Tab-separated table of C-alpha atoms in Angstrom:
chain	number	residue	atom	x	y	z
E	1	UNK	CA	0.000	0.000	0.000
E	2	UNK	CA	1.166	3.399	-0.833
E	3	UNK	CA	0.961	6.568	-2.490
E	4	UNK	CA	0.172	6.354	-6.937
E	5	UNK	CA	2.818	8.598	-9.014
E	6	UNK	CA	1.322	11.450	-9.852
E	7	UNK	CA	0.686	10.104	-13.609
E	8	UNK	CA	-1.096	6.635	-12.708
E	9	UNK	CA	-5.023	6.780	-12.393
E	10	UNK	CA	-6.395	4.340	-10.548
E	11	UNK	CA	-9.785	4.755	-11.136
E	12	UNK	CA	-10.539	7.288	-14.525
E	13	UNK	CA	-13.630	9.528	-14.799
E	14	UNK	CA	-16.137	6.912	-15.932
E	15	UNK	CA	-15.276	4.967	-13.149
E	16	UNK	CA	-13.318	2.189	-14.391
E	17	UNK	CA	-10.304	1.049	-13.023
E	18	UNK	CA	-6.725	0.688	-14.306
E	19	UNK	CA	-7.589	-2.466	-16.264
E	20	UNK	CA	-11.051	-1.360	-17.350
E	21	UNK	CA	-12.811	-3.457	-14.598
E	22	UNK	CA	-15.914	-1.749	-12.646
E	23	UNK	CA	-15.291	-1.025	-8.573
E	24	UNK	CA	-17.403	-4.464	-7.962
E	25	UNK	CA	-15.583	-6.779	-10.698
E	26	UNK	CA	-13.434	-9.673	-10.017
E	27	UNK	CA	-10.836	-10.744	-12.289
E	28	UNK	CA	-11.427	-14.069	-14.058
E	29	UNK	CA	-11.282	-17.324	-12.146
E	30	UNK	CA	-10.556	-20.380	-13.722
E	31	UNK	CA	-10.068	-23.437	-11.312
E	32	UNK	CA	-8.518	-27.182	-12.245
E	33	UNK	CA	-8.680	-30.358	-9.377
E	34	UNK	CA	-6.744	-33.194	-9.857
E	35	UNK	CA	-3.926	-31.594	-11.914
E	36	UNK	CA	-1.254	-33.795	-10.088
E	37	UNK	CA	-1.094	-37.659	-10.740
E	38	UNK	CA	1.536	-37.962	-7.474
E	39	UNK	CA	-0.354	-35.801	-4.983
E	40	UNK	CA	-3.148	-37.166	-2.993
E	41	UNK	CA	-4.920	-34.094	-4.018
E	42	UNK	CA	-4.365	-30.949	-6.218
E	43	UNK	CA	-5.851	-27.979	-7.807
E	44	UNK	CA	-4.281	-25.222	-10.433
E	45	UNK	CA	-6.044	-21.328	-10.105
E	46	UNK	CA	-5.770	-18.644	-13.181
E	47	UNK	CA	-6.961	-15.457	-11.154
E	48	UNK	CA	-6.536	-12.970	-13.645
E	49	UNK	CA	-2.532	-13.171	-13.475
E	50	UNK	CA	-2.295	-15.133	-10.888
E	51	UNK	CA	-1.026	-18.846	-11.729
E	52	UNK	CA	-1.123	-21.107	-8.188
E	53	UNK	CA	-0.377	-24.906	-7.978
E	54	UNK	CA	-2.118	-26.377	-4.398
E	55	UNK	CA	-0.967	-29.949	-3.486
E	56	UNK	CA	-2.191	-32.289	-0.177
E	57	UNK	CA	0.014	-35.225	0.985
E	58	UNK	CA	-2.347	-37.071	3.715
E	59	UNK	CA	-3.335	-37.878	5.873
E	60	UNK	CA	-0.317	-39.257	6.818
E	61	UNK	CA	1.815	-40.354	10.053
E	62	UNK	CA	3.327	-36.835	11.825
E	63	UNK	CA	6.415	-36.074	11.723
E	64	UNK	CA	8.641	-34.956	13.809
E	65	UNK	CA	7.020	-37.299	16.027
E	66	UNK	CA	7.135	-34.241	18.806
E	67	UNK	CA	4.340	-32.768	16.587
E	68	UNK	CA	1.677	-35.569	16.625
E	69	UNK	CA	-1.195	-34.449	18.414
E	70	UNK	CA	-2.981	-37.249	20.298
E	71	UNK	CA	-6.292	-35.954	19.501
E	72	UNK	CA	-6.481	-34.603	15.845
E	73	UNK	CA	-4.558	-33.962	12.808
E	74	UNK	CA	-2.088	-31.462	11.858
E	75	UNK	CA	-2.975	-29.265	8.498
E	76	UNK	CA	0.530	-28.037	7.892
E	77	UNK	CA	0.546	-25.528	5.211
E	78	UNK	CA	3.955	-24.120	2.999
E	79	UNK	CA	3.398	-21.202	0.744
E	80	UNK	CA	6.037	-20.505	-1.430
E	81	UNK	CA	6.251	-18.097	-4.329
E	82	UNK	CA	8.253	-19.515	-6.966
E	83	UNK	CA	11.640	-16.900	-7.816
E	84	UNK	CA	10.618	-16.463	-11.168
E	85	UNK	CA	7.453	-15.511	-10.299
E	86	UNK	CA	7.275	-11.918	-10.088
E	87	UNK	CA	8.891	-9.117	-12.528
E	88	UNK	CA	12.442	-9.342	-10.510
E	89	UNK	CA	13.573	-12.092	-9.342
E	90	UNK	CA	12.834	-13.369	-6.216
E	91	UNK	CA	15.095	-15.039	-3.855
E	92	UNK	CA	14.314	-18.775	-2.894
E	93	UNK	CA	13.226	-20.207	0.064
E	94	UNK	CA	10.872	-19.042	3.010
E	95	UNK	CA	10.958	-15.520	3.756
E	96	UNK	CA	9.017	-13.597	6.521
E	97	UNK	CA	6.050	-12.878	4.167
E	98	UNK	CA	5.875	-17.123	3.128
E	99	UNK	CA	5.792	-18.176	6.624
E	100	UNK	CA	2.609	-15.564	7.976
E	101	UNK	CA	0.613	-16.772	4.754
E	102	UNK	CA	1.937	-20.397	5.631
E	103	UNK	CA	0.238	-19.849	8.932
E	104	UNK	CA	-2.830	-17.896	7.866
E	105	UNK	CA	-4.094	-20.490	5.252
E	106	UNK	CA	-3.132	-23.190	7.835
E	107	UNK	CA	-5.450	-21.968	10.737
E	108	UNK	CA	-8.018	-21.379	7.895
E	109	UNK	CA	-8.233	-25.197	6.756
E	110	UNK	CA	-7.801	-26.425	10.084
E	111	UNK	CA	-11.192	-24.483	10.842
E	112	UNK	CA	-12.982	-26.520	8.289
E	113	UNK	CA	-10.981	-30.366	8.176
E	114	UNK	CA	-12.212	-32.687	10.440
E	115	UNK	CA	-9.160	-33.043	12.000
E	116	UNK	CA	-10.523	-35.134	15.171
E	117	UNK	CA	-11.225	-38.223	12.682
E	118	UNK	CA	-7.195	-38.587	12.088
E	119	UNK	CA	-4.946	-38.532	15.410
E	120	UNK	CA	-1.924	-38.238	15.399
E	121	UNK	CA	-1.247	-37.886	11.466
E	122	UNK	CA	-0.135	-34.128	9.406
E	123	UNK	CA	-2.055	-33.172	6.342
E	124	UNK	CA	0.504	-31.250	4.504
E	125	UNK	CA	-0.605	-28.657	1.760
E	126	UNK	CA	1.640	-27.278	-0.214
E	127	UNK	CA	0.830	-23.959	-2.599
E	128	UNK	CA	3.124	-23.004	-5.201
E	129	UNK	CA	2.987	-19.518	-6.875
E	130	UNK	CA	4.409	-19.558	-10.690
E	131	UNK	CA	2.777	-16.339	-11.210
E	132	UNK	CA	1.996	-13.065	-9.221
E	133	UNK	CA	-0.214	-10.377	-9.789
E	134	UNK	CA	-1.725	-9.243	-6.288
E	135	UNK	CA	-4.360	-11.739	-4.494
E	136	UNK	CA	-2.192	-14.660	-4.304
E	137	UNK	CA	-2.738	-15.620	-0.562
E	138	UNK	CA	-6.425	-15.660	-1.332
E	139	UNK	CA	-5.567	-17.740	-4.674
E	140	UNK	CA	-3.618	-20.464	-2.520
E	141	UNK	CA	-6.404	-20.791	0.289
E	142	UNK	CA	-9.020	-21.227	-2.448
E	143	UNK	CA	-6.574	-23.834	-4.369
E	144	UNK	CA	-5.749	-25.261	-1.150
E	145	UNK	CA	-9.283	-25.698	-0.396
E	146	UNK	CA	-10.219	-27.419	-3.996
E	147	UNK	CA	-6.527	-29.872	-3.290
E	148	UNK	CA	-8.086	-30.805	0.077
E	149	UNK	CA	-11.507	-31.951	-1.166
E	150	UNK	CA	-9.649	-33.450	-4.405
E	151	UNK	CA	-7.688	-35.535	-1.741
E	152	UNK	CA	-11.044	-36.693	-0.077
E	153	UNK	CA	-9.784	-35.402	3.271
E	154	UNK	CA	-13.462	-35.133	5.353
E	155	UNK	CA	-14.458	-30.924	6.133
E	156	UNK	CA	-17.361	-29.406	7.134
E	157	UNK	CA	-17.197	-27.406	3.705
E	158	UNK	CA	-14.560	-25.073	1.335
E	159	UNK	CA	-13.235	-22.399	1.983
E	160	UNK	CA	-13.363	-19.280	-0.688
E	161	UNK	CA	-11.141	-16.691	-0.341
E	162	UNK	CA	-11.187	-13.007	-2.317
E	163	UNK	CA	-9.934	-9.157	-1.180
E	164	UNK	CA	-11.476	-6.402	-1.025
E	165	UNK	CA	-9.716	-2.468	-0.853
E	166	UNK	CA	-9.497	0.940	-1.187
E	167	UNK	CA	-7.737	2.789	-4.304
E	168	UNK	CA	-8.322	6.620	-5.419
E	169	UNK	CA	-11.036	6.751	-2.357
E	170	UNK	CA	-12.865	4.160	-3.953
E	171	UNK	CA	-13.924	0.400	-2.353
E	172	UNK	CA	-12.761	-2.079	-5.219
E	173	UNK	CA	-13.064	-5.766	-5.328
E	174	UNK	CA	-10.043	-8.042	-6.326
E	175	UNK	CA	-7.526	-5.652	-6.351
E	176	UNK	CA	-4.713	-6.057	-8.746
E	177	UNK	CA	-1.248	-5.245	-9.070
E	178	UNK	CA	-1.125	-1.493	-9.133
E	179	UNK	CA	-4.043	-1.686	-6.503
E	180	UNK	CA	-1.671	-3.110	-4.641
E	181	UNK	CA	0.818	-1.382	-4.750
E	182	UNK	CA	-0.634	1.904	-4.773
E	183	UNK	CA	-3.768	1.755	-3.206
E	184	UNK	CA	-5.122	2.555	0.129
E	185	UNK	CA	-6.001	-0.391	2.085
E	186	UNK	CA	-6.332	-4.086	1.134
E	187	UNK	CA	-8.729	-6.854	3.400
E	188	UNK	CA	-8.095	-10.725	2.000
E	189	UNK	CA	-11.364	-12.607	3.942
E	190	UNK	CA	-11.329	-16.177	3.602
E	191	UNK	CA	-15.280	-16.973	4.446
E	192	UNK	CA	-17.028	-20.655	4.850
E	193	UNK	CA	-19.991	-20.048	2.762
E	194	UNK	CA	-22.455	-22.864	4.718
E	195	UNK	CA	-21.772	-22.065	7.716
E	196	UNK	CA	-21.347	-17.877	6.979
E	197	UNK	CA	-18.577	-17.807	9.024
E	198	UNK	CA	-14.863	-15.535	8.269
E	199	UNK	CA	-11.770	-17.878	8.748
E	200	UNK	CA	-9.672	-15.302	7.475
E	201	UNK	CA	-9.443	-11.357	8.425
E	202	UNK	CA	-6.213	-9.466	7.469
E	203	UNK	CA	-6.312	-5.602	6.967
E	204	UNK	CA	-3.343	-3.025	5.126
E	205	UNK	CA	-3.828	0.487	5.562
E	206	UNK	CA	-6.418	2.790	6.804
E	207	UNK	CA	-10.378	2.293	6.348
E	208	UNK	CA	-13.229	4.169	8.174
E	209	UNK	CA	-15.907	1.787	9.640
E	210	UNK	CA	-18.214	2.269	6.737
E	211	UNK	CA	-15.899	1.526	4.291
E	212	UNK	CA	-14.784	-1.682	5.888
E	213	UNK	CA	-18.342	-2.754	6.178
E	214	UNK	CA	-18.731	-2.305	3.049
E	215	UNK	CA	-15.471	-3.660	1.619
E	216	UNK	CA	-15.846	-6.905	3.366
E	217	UNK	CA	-19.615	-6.956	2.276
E	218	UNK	CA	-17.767	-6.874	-1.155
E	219	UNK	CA	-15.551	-9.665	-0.170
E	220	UNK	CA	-17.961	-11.809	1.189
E	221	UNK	CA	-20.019	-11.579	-2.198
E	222	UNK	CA	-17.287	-12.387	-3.965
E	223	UNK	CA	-16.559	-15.464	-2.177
E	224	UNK	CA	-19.701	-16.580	-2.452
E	225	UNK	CA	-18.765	-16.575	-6.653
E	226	UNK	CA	-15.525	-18.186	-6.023
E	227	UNK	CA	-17.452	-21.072	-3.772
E	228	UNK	CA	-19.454	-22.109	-7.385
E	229	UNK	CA	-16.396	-21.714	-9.171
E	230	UNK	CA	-14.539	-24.224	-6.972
E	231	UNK	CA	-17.989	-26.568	-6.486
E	232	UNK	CA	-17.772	-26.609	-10.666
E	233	UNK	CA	-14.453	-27.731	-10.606
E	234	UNK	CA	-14.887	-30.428	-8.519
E	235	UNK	CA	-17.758	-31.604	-10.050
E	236	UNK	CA	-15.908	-31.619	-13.745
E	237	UNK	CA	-13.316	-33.717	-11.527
E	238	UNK	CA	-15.295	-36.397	-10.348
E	239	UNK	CA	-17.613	-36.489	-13.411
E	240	UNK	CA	-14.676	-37.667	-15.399
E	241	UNK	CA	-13.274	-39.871	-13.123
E	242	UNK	CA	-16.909	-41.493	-12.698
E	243	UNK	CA	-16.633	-41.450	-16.966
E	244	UNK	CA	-13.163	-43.256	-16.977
E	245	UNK	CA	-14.261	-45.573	-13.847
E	246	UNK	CA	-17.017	-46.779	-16.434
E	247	UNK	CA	-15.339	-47.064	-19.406
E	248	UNK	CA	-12.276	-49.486	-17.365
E	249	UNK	CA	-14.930	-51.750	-16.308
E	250	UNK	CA	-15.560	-54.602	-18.724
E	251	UNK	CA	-19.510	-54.791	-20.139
E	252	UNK	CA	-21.293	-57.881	-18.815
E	253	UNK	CA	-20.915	-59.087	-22.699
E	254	UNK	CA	-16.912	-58.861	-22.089
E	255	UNK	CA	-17.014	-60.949	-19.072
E	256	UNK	CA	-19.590	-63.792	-20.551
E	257	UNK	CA	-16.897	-63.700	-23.826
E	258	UNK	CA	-13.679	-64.313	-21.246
E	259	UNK	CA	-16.181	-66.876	-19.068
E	260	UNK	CA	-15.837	-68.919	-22.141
């Protein structure tokens, strides 16, 4: 967040935004599960520039054993964002940044896993970022979300993530690069859509109570979009591996032909 040079405009006099979208417009979402033959579970998110990888290992024995929890399940997350995934290069490995978003999206899922059914054993997501354009924590917890159910791990429901902010003293949706970096305030809400409840609150920069009510009224509606986005992908998912299950089996013809 931060001040635009003097010859950026955010939001122009019609009221469109830097790339042409209205105040209330996501960017496109386009949402893959099962993308990963060796994972357990995986999804792949296009979010307008955005280009996330989510895979789920699990669940699986804990280790270090000093982690098991007697009771429940770990959901041990790992963000990382790939070096070549921004403009400059970034340098590998965890960074302070990485390892609050590691924790973040971790505390989400945990909410919504049933973590009591599987003591003793981590469920280990891993999100991958080949491409950055603003919005990628809420890109990974919705991936991550789509990975988990694509792994068949047992929750209460997904979890849909999306941002809302404040550029040129405008509320936006789905803020994008420039947004970003220029604008005035940023709030990523991850939100359970059956049970209505917010599993994820962050806030940059400086928003009078009105405008956060109504930028997270924003975000919530949003979500709510993202929710049937990730509910369609799953569905494709399992449609065609109900399709291939089918067309493996031999016909009862087959079988009386090999009987003889």
């Amino acid at each position: 967040m931060g001040g635009a040079p003097t010859d950026l405009k955010l939001i122009d006099e019609n009221g469109r935004r830097i790339d042409g979208r209205r105040p209330d417009e996501m960017r496109p979402l386009k949402i893959e599960a099962g993308v990963l033959k060796r994972a357990d579970g995986s999804a792949y998110v296009e979010w307008g520039l955005n280009k996330v990888m989510a895979a789920v290992y699990g669940p699986r024995e804990c280790h270090p054993r000093h982690l098991q929890n007697p009771d429940r399940a770990l959901v041990q997350c790992r963000y990382n964002m790939a070096s070549f995934s921004v403009d400059d290069r970034k340098r590998p490995g965890p960074d302070r940044r990485s390892h609050e978003i590691s924790k973040i999206t971790s505390e989400a899922l945990t909410h919504v896993v049933f973590t009591e059914y599987f003591p003793r054993t981590s469920i280990d997501v891993y999100i991958e970022v080949l491409q950055a354009n603003a919005g990628t924590r809420c890109a990974g917890l919705t991936a991550a979300s789509v990975a988990l159910a694509d792994a068949g791990v047992p929750m209460r429901d997904l979890v849909a993530s999306c941002a809302a902010g404040k550029v040129a003293d405008t509320m936006v949706l789905d803020l994008g690069k420039e947004e970003d970096n220029f604008g005035q305030a940023d709030i990523p809400v991850g939100y359970v859509p059956r049970a209505g409840e917010i599993v994820l609150l962050q806030m940059d920069g400086d928003l009078t109570n009105e405008e956060f009510d109504k930028g997270l009224h924003m975000a919530v509606e949003a979500c709510k979009k993202v929710y049937e986005v990730q509910r369609d992908a799953l569905r494709r998912r399992y449609t065609a591996k109900g399709a291939a299950t089918e067309t493996a089996m031999p016909s009862e013809t087959d079988m009386k032909k090999e009987a003889v």
